PDB file of C-alpha atoms in Angstrom:
ATOM      1  CA  MET E 102       4.032  -9.466 -59.385  1.00 52.00           C
ATOM      2  CA  PRO E 103       1.434  -6.991 -57.985  1.00 55.00           C
ATOM      3  CA  LEU E 104      -0.391  -9.958 -56.421  1.00 48.00           C
ATOM      4  CA  LEU E 105       2.806 -11.125 -54.711  1.00 44.00           C
ATOM      5  CA  PHE E 106       3.445  -7.601 -53.400  1.00 45.00           C
ATOM      6  CA  ALA E 107      -0.120  -7.384 -52.049  1.00 44.00           C
ATOM      7  CA  PHE E 108       0.280 -10.771 -50.347  1.00 43.00           C
ATOM      8  CA  ILE E 109       3.568  -9.719 -48.706  1.00 43.00           C
ATOM      9  CA  MET E 110       2.044  -6.461 -47.470  1.00 45.00           C
ATOM     10  CA  LEU E 111      -1.004  -8.260 -46.078  1.00 44.00           C
ATOM     11  CA  PHE E 112       1.119 -10.883 -44.332  1.00 44.00           C
ATOM     12  CA  SER E 113       3.529  -8.341 -42.870  1.00 42.00           C
ATOM     13  CA  SER E 114       0.661  -6.466 -41.257  1.00 42.00           C
ATOM     14  CA  PHE E 115       0.051  -9.517 -39.059  1.00 44.00           C
ATOM     15  CA  VAL E 116       3.644  -9.834 -37.860  1.00 45.00           C
ATOM     16  CA  VAL E 117       3.814  -8.616 -34.275  1.00 46.00           C
ATOM     17  CA  GLN E 118       7.104  -7.536 -32.820  1.00 50.00           C
ATOM     18  CA  ALA E 119       7.771  -7.037 -29.142  1.00 58.00           C
ATOM     19  CA  ALA E 120       8.233  -3.448 -28.045  1.00 77.00           C
ATOM     20  CA  PRO E 121      11.910  -2.524 -27.602  1.00 92.00           C
ATOM     21  CA  VAL E 122      11.263  -1.573 -23.949  1.00 95.00           C
ATOM     22  CA  GLU E 123       8.517  -3.252 -21.923  1.00 97.00           C
ATOM     23  CA  PHE E 124       7.304  -2.786 -18.353  1.00 97.00           C
ATOM     24  CA  LEU E 125       5.942  -5.941 -16.751  1.00 97.00           C
ATOM     25  CA  ASN E 126       4.160  -6.878 -13.510  1.00 97.00           C
ATOM     26  CA  ALA E 127       3.788  -3.306 -12.259  1.00 98.00           C
ATOM     27  CA  THR E 128       2.410  -2.970  -8.738  1.00 97.00           C
ATOM     28  CA  VAL E 129       1.880  -0.198  -6.214  1.00 97.00           C
ATOM     29  CA  ARG E 130       1.611  -1.140  -2.562  1.00 96.00           C
ATOM     30  CA  GLN E 131      -1.397  -0.084  -0.549  1.00 95.00           C
ATOM     31  CA  PRO E 132      -0.105   2.324   2.149  1.00 92.00           C
ATOM     32  CA  LEU E 133      -0.046   1.231   5.759  1.00 88.00           C
ATOM     33  CA  PRO E 134      -2.856   2.753   7.842  1.00 87.00           C
ATOM     34  CA  GLY E 135      -2.062   6.362   8.684  1.00 88.00           C
ATOM     35  CA  LYS E 136       0.801   6.603   6.179  1.00 91.00           C
ATOM     36  CA  ASN E 137       0.831   8.776   3.058  1.00 93.00           C
ATOM     37  CA  LEU E 138       3.455   7.035   0.952  1.00 93.00           C
ATOM     38  CA  SER E 139       3.701   3.912  -1.105  1.00 95.00           C
ATOM     39  CA  ALA E 140       6.216   1.946  -3.149  1.00 96.00           C
ATOM     40  CA  GLY E 141       6.048   0.872  -6.779  1.00 97.00           C
ATOM     41  CA  TYR E 142       7.689  -2.127  -8.412  1.00 97.00           C
ATOM     42  CA  PHE E 143       7.979  -3.548 -11.939  1.00 97.00           C
ATOM     43  CA  SER E 144      10.371  -5.254 -14.308  1.00 98.00           C
ATOM     44  CA  VAL E 145      11.852  -3.481 -17.334  1.00 97.00           C
ATOM     45  CA  VAL E 146      12.825  -5.557 -20.357  1.00 97.00           C
ATOM     46  CA  ASN E 147      15.097  -3.734 -22.797  1.00 97.00           C
ATOM     47  CA  SER E 148      15.045  -5.692 -26.076  1.00 96.00           C
ATOM     48  CA  SER E 149      16.665  -2.835 -27.984  1.00 94.00           C
ATOM     49  CA  ASP E 150      20.318  -2.594 -28.968  1.00 94.00           C
ATOM     50  CA  LYS E 151      20.854   0.561 -26.851  1.00 95.00           C
ATOM     51  CA  ALA E 152      20.933   1.157 -23.118  1.00 96.00           C
ATOM     52  CA  VAL E 153      17.946   3.029 -21.685  1.00 97.00           C
ATOM     53  CA  THR E 154      18.286   5.359 -18.712  1.00 97.00           C
ATOM     54  CA  LEU E 155      15.081   5.961 -16.750  1.00 98.00           C
ATOM     55  CA  VAL E 156      15.236   9.399 -15.138  1.00 98.00           C
ATOM     56  CA  ALA E 157      11.757  10.244 -13.839  1.00 98.00           C
ATOM     57  CA  ALA E 158       8.339   8.913 -12.940  1.00 98.00           C
ATOM     58  CA  SER E 159       5.052  10.647 -12.246  1.00 98.00           C
ATOM     59  CA  SER E 160       1.434   9.777 -11.610  1.00 98.00           C
ATOM     60  CA  PRO E 161      -1.731  11.866 -11.457  1.00 98.00           C
ATOM     61  CA  TRP E 162      -2.638   9.763  -8.398  1.00 97.00           C
ATOM     62  CA  PHE E 163       0.301  11.094  -6.326  1.00 98.00           C
ATOM     63  CA  GLU E 164       1.777  14.477  -5.445  1.00 97.00           C
ATOM     64  CA  ARG E 165       5.310  13.237  -6.166  1.00 97.00           C
ATOM     65  CA  VAL E 166       7.088  10.111  -7.432  1.00 98.00           C
ATOM     66  CA  GLU E 167      10.822   9.506  -6.975  1.00 98.00           C
ATOM     67  CA  LEU E 168      13.319   6.866  -8.092  1.00 97.00           C
ATOM     68  CA  HIS E 169      14.806   5.160  -5.007  1.00 96.00           C
ATOM     69  CA  GLN E 170      17.149   2.410  -3.925  1.00 93.00           C
ATOM     70  CA  HIS E 171      17.961   0.602  -0.715  1.00 82.00           C
ATOM     71  CA  SER E 172      21.607   0.841   0.304  1.00 75.00           C
ATOM     72  CA  MET E 173      23.777  -0.084   3.261  1.00 69.00           C
ATOM     73  CA  HIS E 174      25.402   2.788   5.209  1.00 72.00           C
ATOM     74  CA  ASN E 175      27.395   2.117   8.379  1.00 79.00           C
ATOM     75  CA  GLY E 176      25.693  -1.231   8.842  1.00 78.00           C
ATOM     76  CA  MET E 177      22.206   0.243   8.446  1.00 79.00           C
ATOM     77  CA  MET E 178      19.881  -0.318   5.504  1.00 75.00           C
ATOM     78  CA  ARG E 179      18.270   2.877   4.256  1.00 81.00           C
ATOM     79  CA  MET E 180      16.351   4.205   1.282  1.00 85.00           C
ATOM     80  CA  GLU E 181      17.704   7.038  -0.812  1.00 90.00           C
ATOM     81  CA  LYS E 182      16.636   8.981  -3.870  1.00 94.00           C
ATOM     82  CA  VAL E 183      18.643   8.315  -7.041  1.00 94.00           C
ATOM     83  CA  ASP E 184      18.835  10.222 -10.311  1.00 96.00           C
ATOM     84  CA  SER E 185      18.339   7.289 -12.687  1.00 96.00           C
ATOM     85  CA  PHE E 186      18.001   3.573 -13.341  1.00 96.00           C
ATOM     86  CA  ALA E 187      20.056   2.163 -16.242  1.00 96.00           C
ATOM     87  CA  VAL E 188      18.783  -0.798 -18.268  1.00 97.00           C
ATOM     88  CA  GLN E 189      21.483  -2.160 -20.550  1.00 97.00           C
ATOM     89  CA  ALA E 190      20.714  -3.318 -24.098  1.00 96.00           C
ATOM     90  CA  GLY E 191      19.249  -6.822 -24.120  1.00 96.00           C
ATOM     91  CA  GLU E 192      18.902  -6.917 -20.334  1.00 97.00           C
ATOM     92  CA  GLN E 193      16.238  -6.702 -17.652  1.00 97.00           C
ATOM     93  CA  LEU E 194      15.994  -4.569 -14.534  1.00 97.00           C
ATOM     94  CA  HIS E 195      13.765  -5.535 -11.617  1.00 97.00           C
ATOM     95  CA  LEU E 196      12.382  -2.982  -9.200  1.00 97.00           C
ATOM     96  CA  GLN E 197      11.610  -4.954  -6.041  1.00 94.00           C
ATOM     97  CA  PRO E 198      11.415  -4.696  -2.253  1.00 92.00           C
ATOM     98  CA  GLY E 199      14.863  -4.234  -0.726  1.00 90.00           C
ATOM     99  CA  GLY E 200      16.314  -2.872  -3.978  1.00 93.00           C
ATOM    100  CA  LEU E 201      15.426  -0.342  -6.645  1.00 96.00           C
ATOM    101  CA  HIS E 202      11.857   0.974  -6.436  1.00 97.00           C
ATOM    102  CA  LEU E 203       9.580   3.963  -6.881  1.00 98.00           C
ATOM    103  CA  MET E 204       8.532   5.991  -3.856  1.00 97.00           C
ATOM    104  CA  LEU E 205       5.081   7.499  -4.313  1.00 97.00           C
ATOM    105  CA  PHE E 206       4.202  10.368  -1.976  1.00 97.00           C
ATOM    106  CA  ALA E 207       0.837  11.789  -0.859  1.00 96.00           C
ATOM    107  CA  PRO E 208      -1.832   9.792  -2.712  1.00 96.00           C
ATOM    108  CA  LYS E 209      -4.588  11.934  -4.222  1.00 95.00           C
ATOM    109  CA  ASN E 210      -6.955   8.944  -4.498  1.00 86.00           C
ATOM    110  CA  GLU E 211      -7.789   6.072  -2.198  1.00 88.00           C
ATOM    111  CA  LEU E 212      -5.581   3.111  -3.085  1.00 93.00           C
ATOM    112  CA  THR E 213      -8.039   0.243  -2.972  1.00 94.00           C
ATOM    113  CA  LEU E 214      -6.826  -3.276  -3.664  1.00 96.00           C
ATOM    114  CA  GLY E 215      -6.950  -4.063  -7.378  1.00 97.00           C
ATOM    115  CA  ALA E 216      -7.199  -0.426  -8.492  1.00 96.00           C
ATOM    116  CA  ILE E 217      -5.118   0.493 -11.548  1.00 97.00           C
ATOM    117  CA  VAL E 218      -2.657   3.363 -10.985  1.00 97.00           C
ATOM    118  CA  PRO E 219      -1.310   5.158 -14.085  1.00 98.00           C
ATOM    119  CA  ILE E 220       2.410   5.895 -13.940  1.00 98.00           C
ATOM    120  CA  GLN E 221       4.433   7.712 -16.579  1.00 98.00           C
ATOM    121  CA  ILE E 222       8.090   6.719 -16.884  1.00 98.00           C
ATOM    122  CA  SER E 223      10.552   9.040 -18.666  1.00 97.00           C
ATOM    123  CA  ALA E 224      13.977   8.268 -20.117  1.00 97.00           C
ATOM    124  CA  ALA E 225      17.003  10.529 -20.562  1.00 97.00           C
ATOM    125  CA  ASP E 226      16.531  10.464 -24.358  1.00 95.00           C
ATOM    126  CA  GLY E 227      12.968  11.787 -24.126  1.00 96.00           C
ATOM    127  CA  GLN E 228      11.121   8.473 -24.505  1.00 95.00           C
ATOM    128  CA  GLN E 229       8.074   8.074 -22.280  1.00 97.00           C
ATOM    129  CA  TRP E 230       5.964   5.077 -21.353  1.00 97.00           C
ATOM    130  CA  GLN E 231       2.585   4.740 -19.690  1.00 97.00           C
ATOM    131  CA  VAL E 232       2.554   1.945 -17.126  1.00 97.00           C
ATOM    132  CA  SER E 233      -0.564   0.576 -15.412  1.00 98.00           C
ATOM    133  CA  ALA E 234       0.221  -0.648 -11.895  1.00 98.00           C
ATOM    134  CA  VAL E 235      -2.142  -2.769  -9.814  1.00 98.00           C
ATOM    135  CA  VAL E 236      -2.593  -1.827  -6.151  1.00 97.00           C
ATOM    136  CA  THR E 237      -1.538  -4.737  -3.949  1.00 97.00           C
ATOM    137  CA  LYS E 238      -1.370  -5.347  -0.217  1.00 93.00           C
ATOM    138  CA  ILE E 239       1.914  -5.152   1.662  1.00 85.00           C
ATOM    139  CA  PRO E 240       2.853  -8.736   2.527  1.00 80.00           C
ATOM    140  CA  THR E 241       2.825  -9.603   6.195  1.00 68.00           C
ATOM    141  CA  GLN E 242       6.203 -10.320   7.733  1.00 51.00           C
TER     142      GLN E 242
END
């Protein structure tokens, strides 16, 4: 019996489970020349059985980071700060151009292509995640 227990414990140490909340494909756009703001995008996968509400983001590379969305007002598309992003249990949320995104203000470092920007994401329940975002170029229109 002790041998069986040892075998089970050894085997279980190799079982890898996905994290309940994952951040994938994180990017930060390189600012346009002469501009001091950027946008951040990623996908959030919530594999847990509870909704997660993201309420804040920060980065040592920027003076300020805000949660934003694009919305239509009087026929005009505009960006506005929001208080949170909700990710329902078992669902995904995509931050992308023209939708939900991070606005990153006043870079403290040069944002060279391929650089890795650390971003901390905080949830309403106190959970925090460290996300590594790759600096990418703004696509040409």
